[in-house]
Amino acid sequence: MTRPRPNPRSSRRGWSTLETMLVLPVLLTVVLALVEFAMILTAEQRVAEASGLACRTAAVGRSDDDCKEAVKAVLGKRQFEACEIKIDRRHDAHLGDVVDVRVNLPVKAAAPCVLRSCGVKLCDDTLIGRTVMKAE
């Protein structure tokens, strides 16, 4: 009399569920980290572009309100409301005078801060864009 062979599948039943439970949190954390870092890098590029455009606007003699509108056009309304803009120039600027524009944006205004639960505190940082030009 021959014994029935054990089904190899029945001995591994439940292992795929266990493996998924172990790997899924790590995989989700990595994916969320990639998304958050991508959002932060995109915001960093926008802040640099906004400071450059605002500085160019100030260098050609436009008003501070025009510079702020230039920043708003690049960042969008939500990020514009959260940012701090510093325009340093003399109001009677002459040709060749230095114009300095800084745009500070808190990271929490640019990304959802999903990695805080993992101990990564990027949301407490600030993205800074600074551009210096000579007035024209």
Tab-separated table of C-alpha atoms in Angstrom:
chain	number	residue	atom	x	y	z
A	1	MET	CA	0.000	0.000	0.000
A	2	THR	CA	1.407	3.344	-1.002
A	3	ARG	CA	1.072	6.441	1.050
A	4	PRO	CA	-0.436	9.456	-0.661
A	5	ARG	CA	2.158	12.039	-1.450
A	6	PRO	CA	1.807	15.273	0.466
A	7	ASN	CA	0.725	18.132	-1.680
A	8	PRO	CA	3.647	20.640	-1.815
A	9	ARG	CA	1.193	23.496	-2.019
A	10	SER	CA	-0.559	22.574	1.201
A	11	SER	CA	2.692	22.741	3.172
A	12	ARG	CA	3.324	26.304	1.947
A	13	ARG	CA	-0.198	27.557	2.500
A	14	GLY	CA	-0.160	30.891	4.307
A	15	TRP	CA	3.459	31.731	3.498
A	16	SER	CA	2.576	34.182	0.757
A	17	THR	CA	0.293	36.039	3.152
A	18	LEU	CA	3.060	36.208	5.736
A	19	GLU	CA	5.607	37.382	3.178
A	20	THR	CA	3.198	40.074	1.951
A	21	MET	CA	2.590	41.261	5.517
A	22	LEU	CA	6.332	41.563	6.081
A	23	VAL	CA	7.269	43.218	2.775
A	24	LEU	CA	4.274	45.497	2.150
A	25	PRO	CA	4.992	48.093	4.885
A	26	VAL	CA	8.599	48.442	3.744
A	27	LEU	CA	7.554	48.729	0.108
A	28	LEU	CA	4.885	51.328	0.895
A	29	THR	CA	7.373	53.350	2.954
A	30	VAL	CA	9.855	53.377	0.080
A	31	VAL	CA	7.182	54.426	-2.421
A	32	LEU	CA	5.886	57.193	-0.150
A	33	ALA	CA	9.453	58.383	0.447
A	34	LEU	CA	10.043	58.601	-3.301
A	35	VAL	CA	6.838	60.567	-3.808
A	36	GLU	CA	7.608	62.951	-0.953
A	37	PHE	CA	11.197	63.547	-2.097
A	38	ALA	CA	9.981	64.167	-5.652
A	39	MET	CA	7.482	66.739	-4.383
A	40	ILE	CA	10.175	68.460	-2.319
A	41	LEU	CA	12.626	68.559	-5.234
A	42	THR	CA	9.952	69.958	-7.530
A	43	ALA	CA	9.102	72.635	-4.973
A	44	GLU	CA	12.796	73.451	-4.566
A	45	GLN	CA	13.106	74.040	-8.311
A	46	ARG	CA	9.988	76.199	-8.298
A	47	VAL	CA	11.311	78.294	-5.407
A	48	ALA	CA	14.570	78.881	-7.293
A	49	GLU	CA	12.647	79.788	-10.445
A	50	ALA	CA	10.337	82.107	-8.492
A	51	SER	CA	13.248	83.973	-6.895
A	52	GLY	CA	14.924	84.342	-10.290
A	53	LEU	CA	11.804	85.685	-11.968
A	54	ALA	CA	11.062	88.052	-9.077
A	55	CYS	CA	14.648	89.306	-9.080
A	56	ARG	CA	14.521	89.881	-12.826
A	57	THR	CA	11.259	91.782	-12.364
A	58	ALA	CA	12.854	93.932	-9.653
A	59	ALA	CA	16.047	94.450	-11.681
A	60	VAL	CA	14.147	96.065	-14.538
A	61	GLY	CA	12.563	98.546	-12.150
A	62	ARG	CA	9.135	97.048	-11.467
A	63	SER	CA	7.406	97.390	-8.089
A	64	ASP	CA	7.498	94.955	-5.169
A	65	ASP	CA	3.895	93.992	-5.900
A	66	ASP	CA	4.899	93.005	-9.437
A	67	CYS	CA	7.694	90.874	-7.964
A	68	LYS	CA	5.228	89.156	-5.651
A	69	GLU	CA	2.878	88.495	-8.561
A	70	ALA	CA	5.789	86.885	-10.417
A	71	VAL	CA	6.405	84.597	-7.432
A	72	LYS	CA	2.692	83.778	-7.254
A	73	ALA	CA	2.658	82.893	-10.962
A	74	VAL	CA	5.424	80.330	-10.437
A	75	LEU	CA	4.463	78.842	-7.057
A	76	GLY	CA	0.689	78.926	-7.276
A	77	LYS	CA	-1.746	80.390	-4.780
A	78	ARG	CA	-1.388	77.808	-1.979
A	79	GLN	CA	2.403	77.838	-1.845
A	80	PHE	CA	2.519	81.602	-2.408
A	81	GLU	CA	0.405	82.172	0.704
A	82	ALA	CA	2.822	80.057	2.766
A	83	CYS	CA	6.040	81.591	1.455
A	84	GLU	CA	8.010	84.583	2.675
A	85	ILE	CA	9.443	86.991	0.107
A	86	LYS	CA	12.272	89.420	0.868
A	87	ILE	CA	13.207	91.996	-1.751
A	88	ASP	CA	16.331	93.982	-0.934
A	89	ARG	CA	16.991	96.984	-3.137
A	90	ARG	CA	17.142	100.701	-2.875
A	91	HIS	CA	13.931	102.368	-3.984
A	92	ASP	CA	15.928	104.875	-5.980
A	93	ALA	CA	17.937	102.100	-7.617
A	94	HIS	CA	20.313	103.173	-10.322
A	95	LEU	CA	21.836	101.211	-13.138
A	96	GLY	CA	24.195	98.613	-11.695
A	97	ASP	CA	22.817	98.598	-8.132
A	98	VAL	CA	22.377	95.175	-6.560
A	99	VAL	CA	18.918	93.618	-6.276
A	100	ASP	CA	18.599	90.645	-3.899
A	101	VAL	CA	15.432	88.508	-3.733
A	102	ARG	CA	14.857	85.615	-1.321
A	103	VAL	CA	11.889	83.285	-1.375
A	104	ASN	CA	11.468	81.037	1.690
A	105	LEU	CA	8.941	78.192	1.549
A	106	PRO	CA	8.325	75.766	4.437
A	107	VAL	CA	8.597	72.156	3.298
A	108	LYS	CA	5.250	71.357	4.922
A	109	ALA	CA	3.606	73.673	2.388
A	110	ALA	CA	5.186	71.708	-0.459
A	111	ALA	CA	4.868	68.075	0.641
A	112	PRO	CA	2.422	66.057	2.767
A	113	CYS	CA	5.000	64.971	5.441
A	114	VAL	CA	4.082	61.280	5.364
A	115	LEU	CA	7.521	60.157	6.559
A	116	ARG	CA	7.137	61.815	9.951
A	117	SER	CA	5.735	58.534	11.316
A	118	CYS	CA	9.019	56.856	10.311
A	119	GLY	CA	11.103	59.424	12.162
A	120	VAL	CA	12.117	61.540	9.147
A	121	LYS	CA	11.474	65.202	9.947
A	122	LEU	CA	11.776	66.987	6.613
A	123	CYS	CA	8.718	69.131	7.247
A	124	ASP	CA	10.531	71.307	9.757
A	125	ASP	CA	12.920	72.545	7.062
A	126	THR	CA	12.593	75.516	4.739
A	127	LEU	CA	13.314	75.693	1.024
A	128	ILE	CA	15.236	78.868	0.198
A	129	GLY	CA	15.646	80.434	-3.216
A	130	ARG	CA	17.943	83.429	-3.537
A	131	THR	CA	18.855	85.411	-6.625
A	132	VAL	CA	21.091	88.462	-6.898
A	133	MET	CA	21.182	90.688	-10.003
A	134	LYS	CA	22.243	94.157	-10.969
A	135	ALA	CA	19.527	96.677	-11.726
A	136	GLU	CA	19.075	97.602	-15.369
